[in-house]
Amino acid sequence: MVLAGFMRIVGPSFIAAFPYGILNIHPSLLPAFPGMDVHRQALEHGAKFSGCTVHFVDDTLDGGPIIAQAVVPILDDDTPEALAARILKQEHHIYSEAIEVVLSGRCDVQGRRVLIK
């Protein structure tokens, strides 16, 4: 199952039915800035980089094992909207790649690490 813009917490019984079978994309470099308003959080925090993360869904908010990440620099004149637009371009790229890796069986989850074969 692939989530995108779902913006809901998936229940534990649903997650348990699909171990390492639910993917999500998040517009930050997890574990930094989970949840909502991530672009504003990154700018207010003074981060120099942000990006996006594809991860397996587990019972923690945006906390499952990380499959892929893409880094985007934060510019001095960035607004949350400008940063979001640049990150969205990377989201489209890495999500399709991560989905292909998982569906092809080229990943192995070892604890919190996802190893790509």
mmCIF file with all atom_site columns, C-alpha atoms in Angstrom:
data_model
loop_
_atom_site.group_PDB
_atom_site.id
_atom_site.type_symbol
_atom_site.label_atom_id
_atom_site.label_alt_id
_atom_site.label_comp_id
_atom_site.label_asym_id
_atom_site.label_entity_id
_atom_site.label_seq_id
_atom_site.pdbx_PDB_ins_code
_atom_site.Cartn_x
_atom_site.Cartn_y
_atom_site.Cartn_z
_atom_site.occupancy
_atom_site.B_iso_or_equiv
_atom_site.pdbx_formal_charge
_atom_site.auth_seq_id
_atom_site.auth_comp_id
_atom_site.auth_asym_id
_atom_site.auth_atom_id
_atom_site.pdbx_PDB_model_num
ATOM 1   C CA . MET A 1 1   ? 0.000  0.000  0.000  1.00 0.00 ? 1   MET A CA 1
ATOM 2   C CA . VAL A 1 2   ? 1.301  3.431  -0.913 1.00 0.00 ? 2   VAL A CA 1
ATOM 3   C CA . LEU A 1 3   ? 0.188  6.508  1.017  1.00 0.00 ? 3   LEU A CA 1
ATOM 4   C CA . ALA A 1 4   ? 0.524  10.034 -0.334 1.00 0.00 ? 4   ALA A CA 1
ATOM 5   C CA . GLY A 1 5   ? -1.194 13.024 1.203  1.00 0.00 ? 5   GLY A CA 1
ATOM 6   C CA . PHE A 1 6   ? -3.239 10.679 3.389  1.00 0.00 ? 6   PHE A CA 1
ATOM 7   C CA . MET A 1 7   ? -2.819 12.911 6.472  1.00 0.00 ? 7   MET A CA 1
ATOM 8   C CA . ARG A 1 8   ? -4.378 10.344 8.810  1.00 0.00 ? 8   ARG A CA 1
ATOM 9   C CA . ILE A 1 9   ? -2.870 8.038  11.394 1.00 0.00 ? 9   ILE A CA 1
ATOM 10  C CA . VAL A 1 10  ? -3.262 4.410  10.369 1.00 0.00 ? 10  VAL A CA 1
ATOM 11  C CA . GLY A 1 11  ? -4.464 2.148  13.171 1.00 0.00 ? 11  GLY A CA 1
ATOM 12  C CA . PRO A 1 12  ? -2.266 -0.543 14.737 1.00 0.00 ? 12  PRO A CA 1
ATOM 13  C CA . SER A 1 13  ? -4.436 -3.470 13.586 1.00 0.00 ? 13  SER A CA 1
ATOM 14  C CA . PHE A 1 14  ? -4.200 -2.282 9.983  1.00 0.00 ? 14  PHE A CA 1
ATOM 15  C CA . ILE A 1 15  ? -0.433 -1.838 10.248 1.00 0.00 ? 15  ILE A CA 1
ATOM 16  C CA . ALA A 1 16  ? -0.064 -5.291 11.797 1.00 0.00 ? 16  ALA A CA 1
ATOM 17  C CA . ALA A 1 17  ? -1.946 -6.827 8.846  1.00 0.00 ? 17  ALA A CA 1
ATOM 18  C CA . PHE A 1 18  ? 0.667  -5.463 6.398  1.00 0.00 ? 18  PHE A CA 1
ATOM 19  C CA . PRO A 1 19  ? 4.117  -5.616 8.055  1.00 0.00 ? 19  PRO A CA 1
ATOM 20  C CA . TYR A 1 20  ? 6.550  -3.645 5.877  1.00 0.00 ? 20  TYR A CA 1
ATOM 21  C CA . GLY A 1 21  ? 3.758  -3.404 3.336  1.00 0.00 ? 21  GLY A CA 1
ATOM 22  C CA . ILE A 1 22  ? 2.732  0.225  3.776  1.00 0.00 ? 22  ILE A CA 1
ATOM 23  C CA . LEU A 1 23  ? 4.887  3.030  2.403  1.00 0.00 ? 23  LEU A CA 1
ATOM 24  C CA . ASN A 1 24  ? 4.573  6.731  3.126  1.00 0.00 ? 24  ASN A CA 1
ATOM 25  C CA . ILE A 1 25  ? 6.329  9.842  1.919  1.00 0.00 ? 25  ILE A CA 1
ATOM 26  C CA . HIS A 1 26  ? 7.021  12.735 4.255  1.00 0.00 ? 26  HIS A CA 1
ATOM 27  C CA . PRO A 1 27  ? 8.278  16.209 3.259  1.00 0.00 ? 27  PRO A CA 1
ATOM 28  C CA . SER A 1 28  ? 11.227 16.373 5.655  1.00 0.00 ? 28  SER A CA 1
ATOM 29  C CA . LEU A 1 29  ? 14.416 14.496 6.362  1.00 0.00 ? 29  LEU A CA 1
ATOM 30  C CA . LEU A 1 30  ? 13.080 12.222 9.059  1.00 0.00 ? 30  LEU A CA 1
ATOM 31  C CA . PRO A 1 31  ? 13.543 11.884 11.941 1.00 0.00 ? 31  PRO A CA 1
ATOM 32  C CA . ALA A 1 32  ? 13.591 15.702 11.832 1.00 0.00 ? 32  ALA A CA 1
ATOM 33  C CA . PHE A 1 33  ? 10.215 17.446 11.745 1.00 0.00 ? 33  PHE A CA 1
ATOM 34  C CA . PRO A 1 34  ? 7.620  14.673 11.816 1.00 0.00 ? 34  PRO A CA 1
ATOM 35  C CA . GLY A 1 35  ? 3.949  15.590 11.659 1.00 0.00 ? 35  GLY A CA 1
ATOM 36  C CA . MET A 1 36  ? 2.498  18.748 10.155 1.00 0.00 ? 36  MET A CA 1
ATOM 37  C CA . ASP A 1 37  ? 3.858  22.183 9.076  1.00 0.00 ? 37  ASP A CA 1
ATOM 38  C CA . VAL A 1 38  ? 7.294  20.737 8.403  1.00 0.00 ? 38  VAL A CA 1
ATOM 39  C CA . HIS A 1 39  ? 8.472  23.484 6.047  1.00 0.00 ? 39  HIS A CA 1
ATOM 40  C CA . ARG A 1 40  ? 7.638  26.204 8.549  1.00 0.00 ? 40  ARG A CA 1
ATOM 41  C CA . GLN A 1 41  ? 9.314  24.167 11.294 1.00 0.00 ? 41  GLN A CA 1
ATOM 42  C CA . ALA A 1 42  ? 12.502 23.754 9.254  1.00 0.00 ? 42  ALA A CA 1
ATOM 43  C CA . LEU A 1 43  ? 12.686 27.480 8.476  1.00 0.00 ? 43  LEU A CA 1
ATOM 44  C CA . GLU A 1 44  ? 11.973 28.521 12.070 1.00 0.00 ? 44  GLU A CA 1
ATOM 45  C CA . HIS A 1 45  ? 14.566 26.067 13.337 1.00 0.00 ? 45  HIS A CA 1
ATOM 46  C CA . GLY A 1 46  ? 17.222 27.566 11.051 1.00 0.00 ? 46  GLY A CA 1
ATOM 47  C CA . ALA A 1 47  ? 17.921 24.294 9.242  1.00 0.00 ? 47  ALA A CA 1
ATOM 48  C CA . LYS A 1 48  ? 20.231 24.576 6.251  1.00 0.00 ? 48  LYS A CA 1
ATOM 49  C CA . PHE A 1 49  ? 18.797 21.524 4.486  1.00 0.00 ? 49  PHE A CA 1
ATOM 50  C CA . SER A 1 50  ? 15.445 19.819 4.281  1.00 0.00 ? 50  SER A CA 1
ATOM 51  C CA . GLY A 1 51  ? 14.082 17.255 1.878  1.00 0.00 ? 51  GLY A CA 1
ATOM 52  C CA . CYS A 1 52  ? 11.807 14.258 1.826  1.00 0.00 ? 52  CYS A CA 1
ATOM 53  C CA . THR A 1 53  ? 11.740 10.727 3.168  1.00 0.00 ? 53  THR A CA 1
ATOM 54  C CA . VAL A 1 54  ? 10.080 7.524  2.002  1.00 0.00 ? 54  VAL A CA 1
ATOM 55  C CA . HIS A 1 55  ? 9.571  5.169  4.920  1.00 0.00 ? 55  HIS A CA 1
ATOM 56  C CA . PHE A 1 56  ? 7.682  2.085  5.968  1.00 0.00 ? 56  PHE A CA 1
ATOM 57  C CA . VAL A 1 57  ? 4.683  2.861  8.143  1.00 0.00 ? 57  VAL A CA 1
ATOM 58  C CA . ASP A 1 58  ? 4.846  1.510  11.667 1.00 0.00 ? 58  ASP A CA 1
ATOM 59  C CA . ASP A 1 59  ? 3.049  2.381  14.889 1.00 0.00 ? 59  ASP A CA 1
ATOM 60  C CA . THR A 1 60  ? 4.976  5.648  15.389 1.00 0.00 ? 60  THR A CA 1
ATOM 61  C CA . LEU A 1 61  ? 4.176  8.953  13.708 1.00 0.00 ? 61  LEU A CA 1
ATOM 62  C CA . ASP A 1 62  ? 6.493  9.236  10.685 1.00 0.00 ? 62  ASP A CA 1
ATOM 63  C CA . GLY A 1 63  ? 8.881  6.895  12.469 1.00 0.00 ? 63  GLY A CA 1
ATOM 64  C CA . GLY A 1 64  ? 9.134  3.723  10.406 1.00 0.00 ? 64  GLY A CA 1
ATOM 65  C CA . PRO A 1 65  ? 12.343 2.441  8.796  1.00 0.00 ? 65  PRO A CA 1
ATOM 66  C CA . ILE A 1 66  ? 13.647 4.796  6.107  1.00 0.00 ? 66  ILE A CA 1
ATOM 67  C CA . ILE A 1 67  ? 13.780 3.510  2.531  1.00 0.00 ? 67  ILE A CA 1
ATOM 68  C CA . ALA A 1 68  ? 14.990 6.631  0.698  1.00 0.00 ? 68  ALA A CA 1
ATOM 69  C CA . GLN A 1 69  ? 15.693 10.314 1.244  1.00 0.00 ? 69  GLN A CA 1
ATOM 70  C CA . ALA A 1 70  ? 16.410 13.318 -0.966 1.00 0.00 ? 70  ALA A CA 1
ATOM 71  C CA . VAL A 1 71  ? 18.098 16.479 0.284  1.00 0.00 ? 71  VAL A CA 1
ATOM 72  C CA . VAL A 1 72  ? 17.055 20.014 -0.704 1.00 0.00 ? 72  VAL A CA 1
ATOM 73  C CA . PRO A 1 73  ? 19.000 23.096 0.418  1.00 0.00 ? 73  PRO A CA 1
ATOM 74  C CA . ILE A 1 74  ? 17.130 25.770 2.335  1.00 0.00 ? 74  ILE A CA 1
ATOM 75  C CA . LEU A 1 75  ? 17.749 29.165 0.761  1.00 0.00 ? 75  LEU A CA 1
ATOM 76  C CA . ASP A 1 76  ? 18.038 32.375 2.764  1.00 0.00 ? 76  ASP A CA 1
ATOM 77  C CA . ASP A 1 77  ? 14.930 33.860 1.145  1.00 0.00 ? 77  ASP A CA 1
ATOM 78  C CA . ASP A 1 78  ? 12.818 30.681 1.285  1.00 0.00 ? 78  ASP A CA 1
ATOM 79  C CA . THR A 1 79  ? 9.201  30.748 2.304  1.00 0.00 ? 79  THR A CA 1
ATOM 80  C CA . PRO A 1 80  ? 7.381  27.591 3.406  1.00 0.00 ? 80  PRO A CA 1
ATOM 81  C CA . GLU A 1 81  ? 5.658  27.546 0.010  1.00 0.00 ? 81  GLU A CA 1
ATOM 82  C CA . ALA A 1 82  ? 8.867  27.921 -2.018 1.00 0.00 ? 82  ALA A CA 1
ATOM 83  C CA . LEU A 1 83  ? 10.609 25.218 -0.005 1.00 0.00 ? 83  LEU A CA 1
ATOM 84  C CA . ALA A 1 84  ? 7.588  22.923 -0.330 1.00 0.00 ? 84  ALA A CA 1
ATOM 85  C CA . ALA A 1 85  ? 7.588  23.329 -4.119 1.00 0.00 ? 85  ALA A CA 1
ATOM 86  C CA . ARG A 1 86  ? 11.262 22.339 -4.415 1.00 0.00 ? 86  ARG A CA 1
ATOM 87  C CA . ILE A 1 87  ? 10.811 19.380 -2.097 1.00 0.00 ? 87  ILE A CA 1
ATOM 88  C CA . LEU A 1 88  ? 7.718  18.193 -3.998 1.00 0.00 ? 88  LEU A CA 1
ATOM 89  C CA . LYS A 1 89  ? 9.823  17.773 -7.150 1.00 0.00 ? 89  LYS A CA 1
ATOM 90  C CA . GLN A 1 90  ? 12.125 15.426 -5.222 1.00 0.00 ? 90  GLN A CA 1
ATOM 91  C CA . GLU A 1 91  ? 9.159  13.583 -3.692 1.00 0.00 ? 91  GLU A CA 1
ATOM 92  C CA . HIS A 1 92  ? 7.903  12.630 -7.154 1.00 0.00 ? 92  HIS A CA 1
ATOM 93  C CA . HIS A 1 93  ? 11.328 11.292 -8.064 1.00 0.00 ? 93  HIS A CA 1
ATOM 94  C CA . ILE A 1 94  ? 12.227 9.254  -4.973 1.00 0.00 ? 94  ILE A CA 1
ATOM 95  C CA . TYR A 1 95  ? 8.771  7.837  -4.262 1.00 0.00 ? 95  TYR A CA 1
ATOM 96  C CA . SER A 1 96  ? 8.569  5.999  -7.578 1.00 0.00 ? 96  SER A CA 1
ATOM 97  C CA . GLU A 1 97  ? 12.118 4.701  -7.102 1.00 0.00 ? 97  GLU A CA 1
ATOM 98  C CA . ALA A 1 98  ? 11.395 3.506  -3.554 1.00 0.00 ? 98  ALA A CA 1
ATOM 99  C CA . ILE A 1 99  ? 8.187  1.783  -4.639 1.00 0.00 ? 99  ILE A CA 1
ATOM 100 C CA . GLU A 1 100 ? 10.094 -0.057 -7.368 1.00 0.00 ? 100 GLU A CA 1
ATOM 101 C CA . VAL A 1 101 ? 12.775 -1.156 -4.892 1.00 0.00 ? 101 VAL A CA 1
ATOM 102 C CA . VAL A 1 102 ? 10.195 -2.539 -2.464 1.00 0.00 ? 102 VAL A CA 1
ATOM 103 C CA . LEU A 1 103 ? 8.031  -4.234 -5.098 1.00 0.00 ? 103 LEU A CA 1
ATOM 104 C CA . SER A 1 104 ? 11.054 -5.836 -6.758 1.00 0.00 ? 104 SER A CA 1
ATOM 105 C CA . GLY A 1 105 ? 12.163 -7.322 -3.438 1.00 0.00 ? 105 GLY A CA 1
ATOM 106 C CA . ARG A 1 106 ? 15.478 -5.464 -3.537 1.00 0.00 ? 106 ARG A CA 1
ATOM 107 C CA . CYS A 1 107 ? 15.298 -4.271 0.045  1.00 0.00 ? 107 CYS A CA 1
ATOM 108 C CA . ASP A 1 108 ? 15.883 -5.997 3.341  1.00 0.00 ? 108 ASP A CA 1
ATOM 109 C CA . VAL A 1 109 ? 14.783 -4.548 6.685  1.00 0.00 ? 109 VAL A CA 1
ATOM 110 C CA . GLN A 1 110 ? 17.249 -5.172 9.494  1.00 0.00 ? 110 GLN A CA 1
ATOM 111 C CA . GLY A 1 111 ? 15.998 -3.481 12.639 1.00 0.00 ? 111 GLY A CA 1
ATOM 112 C CA . ARG A 1 112 ? 15.554 0.175  11.705 1.00 0.00 ? 112 ARG A CA 1
ATOM 113 C CA . ARG A 1 113 ? 17.804 -0.047 8.639  1.00 0.00 ? 113 ARG A CA 1
ATOM 114 C CA . VAL A 1 114 ? 16.530 -0.721 5.143  1.00 0.00 ? 114 VAL A CA 1
ATOM 115 C CA . LEU A 1 115 ? 19.297 -2.219 3.026  1.00 0.00 ? 115 LEU A CA 1
ATOM 116 C CA . ILE A 1 116 ? 18.981 -1.911 -0.751 1.00 0.00 ? 116 ILE A CA 1
ATOM 117 C CA . LYS A 1 117 ? 20.349 -4.819 -2.799 1.00 0.00 ? 117 LYS A CA 1
#
